[in-house]
């Protein structure tokens, strides 16, 4: 079975990863430190890396194609190893890895495992040169030494001393940090290193843990995997995708040796709508939500938003998504239930869609007593009236400000900024957040620190600001105000739950300001222009169905720049004003 990228944005995964999953209720496996090294060389058609195929009898990722590596042994951090590592001490190694101490053991383990599994030894002789096995007698001698190590009849430090070698750790560079997903029976905290392959040595698999080996271009490995001919686990595939961007060993090593922050990456295991296992990475939309729904990693949380399916998010919190997917609505409009069997508060009942309305009435975990609306766009508030008629619930929200909004929305009460609304599962604080709409409200669950964002913040897409009711300055001000709130999760009306709210909000502000700066630079450089001419310059990558939407946001940016005194409308064209 090959790794494929599914149409949900998450990756299907070869069977080996899932064979070792724990059952629900089992204690999480302890993380074991591990290290591997990506050996690279310059081939005739570009960068090549060395990969091994694990035996199908292995107890961890059987049959997978991997880089040489394995667990960190106690001896890898010994004083004897430290004495044989002149190019790097533990303090420096630990600092590079971002840990307090013990970092040198990871580097040493990578070298040892590489020699044991691949027969390549990143060590220098008395002359300071990498050890050379090109002579037949040397190749035979080191093959025998490798056999002794793999059989456990000699220690790594003793072998190095016996042959007058020291570790060439200064020839390696730290590349990435991967952690095995929660829920696996065996889990590793693995540091990935890169190094140029020693020129005077020949790589071979060990015929025990590994049964095949190959030098291969990263792009070729990925292509073979897509064809089902080369089994890859998630971390290896992601690493190969990154490696495919380098043209040479020198380019790869220069990148790896540059000063940069390396964050740990821990994929998560989830299920698709048809109960197939999926691997979800930090770059995937569902990643944060999977961690929230299934913190122990048993793979039970769904990585797809399925309209009409009730999802238990937290105790006292559920989500139900309407079947109205599209460019403007993403997977559909999310309706949230907050409460218990004694009473439910609904946030954003959604569009006037009978199937969704009936689903709300049928699946609400208790009697609906309140309906809260974030704003009166047609995919958020129209269902409020029929739900009130069916349940007698109290409806809260701000009335439609303009004719294009839902004119049927008739709230029983108008919430005010800062007001606290009681629910059966905690207090919701009202935040007035104009910008997308002048009557837009967010609701902050104070105990859970979850912000129900409506369309103020959407997952995976940019919020449309459409004048005259939409206001770019008000939108940026509303975003900035959220930075003062204590928020842990963002629960949008479109898309999955999001984490790191400050980073999300800061990124949205930065994105809008960059767009604004782009508009201003163009007008300063090219002179006055109308909005039709500006649109392809400022929104060059917008797909045709969204051009009208982008035009509205462009107009909103220009109105803000006009209010800021930076541009003016002159004869139907916008012109930059002098900053003097």
Coordinates of N, CA and C in Angstrom, one line a residue, residues 75-76 78 80-81 84 108-117 119-126 131-133 138-168 201:
X75 N 24.9 4.2 26.3 CA 26.4 4.4 26.0 C 26.6 5.6 25.0
X76 N 25.6 6.0 24.3 CA 25.8 7.1 23.3 C 26.0 8.4 24.0
X78 N 27.8 8.6 26.9 CA 28.9 8.3 27.9 C 30.1 9.2 27.8
X80 N 33.1 8.3 27.5 CA 33.9 7.7 26.5 C 33.6 8.3 25.1
X81 N 32.3 8.4 24.8 CA 31.9 8.9 23.5 C 32.2 10.4 23.4
X84 N 35.6 11.1 22.4 CA 35.9 10.8 21.0 C 35.1 11.7 20.1
X108 N 25.7 11.1 18.4 CA 26.5 9.9 18.4 C 25.7 8.7 18.0
X109 N 24.4 8.7 18.4 CA 23.5 7.6 18.1 C 23.3 7.5 16.6
X110 N 23.2 8.7 15.9 CA 22.9 8.8 14.5 C 24.1 8.2 13.8
X111 N 25.3 8.5 14.2 CA 26.5 7.9 13.6 C 26.6 6.4 13.8
X112 N 26.4 6.0 15.0 CA 26.4 4.5 15.3 C 25.4 3.8 14.5
X113 N 24.2 4.2 14.5 CA 23.1 3.5 13.8 C 23.4 3.5 12.3
X114 N 23.9 4.6 11.8 CA 24.2 4.6 10.4 C 25.3 3.6 10.0
X115 N 26.3 3.4 10.9 CA 27.3 2.4 10.6 C 26.7 1.0 10.7
X116 N 25.9 0.8 11.8 CA 25.3 -0.6 12.0 C 24.4 -1.0 10.9
X117 N 23.5 0.0 10.4 CA 22.5 -0.3 9.4 C 22.9 -0.2 8.0
X119 N 26.4 0.7 7.0 CA 27.9 0.4 6.8 C 28.7 1.7 6.5
X120 N 28.1 2.8 6.7 CA 28.8 4.1 6.4 C 29.2 4.7 7.8
X121 N 30.4 5.1 7.9 CA 30.9 5.5 9.2 C 31.4 7.0 9.1
X122 N 30.7 7.9 9.8 CA 31.1 9.3 9.9 C 32.1 9.4 11.0
X123 N 33.3 9.1 10.7 CA 34.4 9.2 11.7 C 35.7 9.5 10.9
X124 N 36.6 10.2 11.6 CA 37.9 10.6 11.1 C 39.0 9.8 11.7
X125 N 40.1 9.6 10.9 CA 41.3 8.9 11.4 C 42.3 9.9 11.9
X126 N 43.5 9.5 12.2 CA 44.5 10.3 12.9 C 44.8 11.5 12.0
X131 N 37.3 8.3 7.4 CA 37.8 7.0 7.2 C 37.5 6.5 5.8
X132 N 38.4 5.8 5.2 CA 38.3 5.4 3.8 C 38.3 3.9 3.8
X133 N 37.3 3.3 3.2 CA 37.2 1.8 3.1 C 37.5 1.3 1.7
X138 N 40.6 -2.9 4.0 CA 39.9 -2.0 4.9 C 38.4 -2.3 4.9
X139 N 37.9 -2.5 3.7 CA 36.5 -2.8 3.5 C 36.1 -4.1 4.3
X140 N 37.0 -5.1 4.2 CA 36.7 -6.4 4.9 C 36.8 -6.2 6.4
X141 N 37.8 -5.4 6.8 CA 38.0 -5.2 8.2 C 36.9 -4.5 8.9
X142 N 36.4 -3.4 8.2 CA 35.3 -2.7 8.8 C 33.9 -3.4 8.7
X143 N 33.8 -4.3 7.7 CA 32.6 -5.1 7.6 C 32.6 -6.1 8.8
X144 N 33.8 -6.6 9.2 CA 33.8 -7.5 10.3 C 33.5 -6.7 11.6
X145 N 34.1 -5.5 11.7 CA 33.8 -4.7 12.9 C 32.3 -4.4 13.0
X146 N 31.7 -4.1 11.8 CA 30.2 -3.8 11.8 C 29.5 -5.0 12.3
X147 N 29.9 -6.2 11.9 CA 29.2 -7.4 12.4 C 29.4 -7.6 13.9
X148 N 30.5 -7.3 14.4 CA 30.7 -7.4 15.9 C 29.8 -6.4 16.6
X149 N 29.7 -5.2 16.1 CA 28.8 -4.2 16.7 C 27.3 -4.7 16.7
X150 N 26.9 -5.2 15.6 CA 25.5 -5.6 15.4 C 25.2 -6.8 16.3
X151 N 26.2 -7.6 16.5 CA 26.0 -8.8 17.4 C 26.1 -8.5 18.8
X152 N 26.5 -7.3 19.2 CA 26.6 -6.9 20.5 C 27.9 -7.4 21.2
X153 N 28.9 -7.8 20.4 CA 30.1 -8.3 21.0 C 31.2 -7.2 21.2
X154 N 30.9 -6.0 20.8 CA 31.8 -4.9 21.0 C 31.0 -3.6 21.1
X155 N 31.5 -2.7 21.9 CA 30.8 -1.4 22.1 C 31.3 -0.4 21.0
X156 N 30.5 0.6 20.8 CA 30.9 1.6 19.7 C 32.1 2.4 20.1
X157 N 32.2 2.8 21.4 CA 33.3 3.6 21.8 C 34.6 2.8 21.8
X158 N 34.5 1.5 22.2 CA 35.7 0.7 22.2 C 36.2 0.4 20.8
X159 N 35.3 0.3 19.8 CA 35.6 0.1 18.4 C 36.4 1.4 17.9
X160 N 35.8 2.5 18.2 CA 36.5 3.8 17.8 C 37.9 3.9 18.3
X161 N 38.1 3.6 19.6 CA 39.4 3.7 20.2 C 40.3 2.7 19.6
X162 N 39.9 1.5 19.4 CA 40.7 0.4 18.9 C 41.3 0.8 17.5
X163 N 40.5 1.5 16.7 CA 40.9 1.8 15.3 C 41.4 3.3 15.2
X164 N 41.6 3.9 16.3 CA 42.1 5.3 16.3 C 41.2 6.3 15.6
X165 N 39.9 6.2 15.8 CA 38.9 7.1 15.1 C 38.2 8.0 16.1
X166 N 37.8 9.1 15.6 CA 37.0 10.0 16.4 C 35.7 10.4 15.5
X167 N 34.6 10.7 16.2 CA 33.4 11.0 15.5 C 33.5 12.3 14.7
X168 N 33.0 12.3 13.5 CA 33.0 13.5 12.7 C 31.7 14.2 12.8
X201 N 33.5 5.1 1.0 CA 32.8 4.0 1.6 C 31.6 3.6 0.7

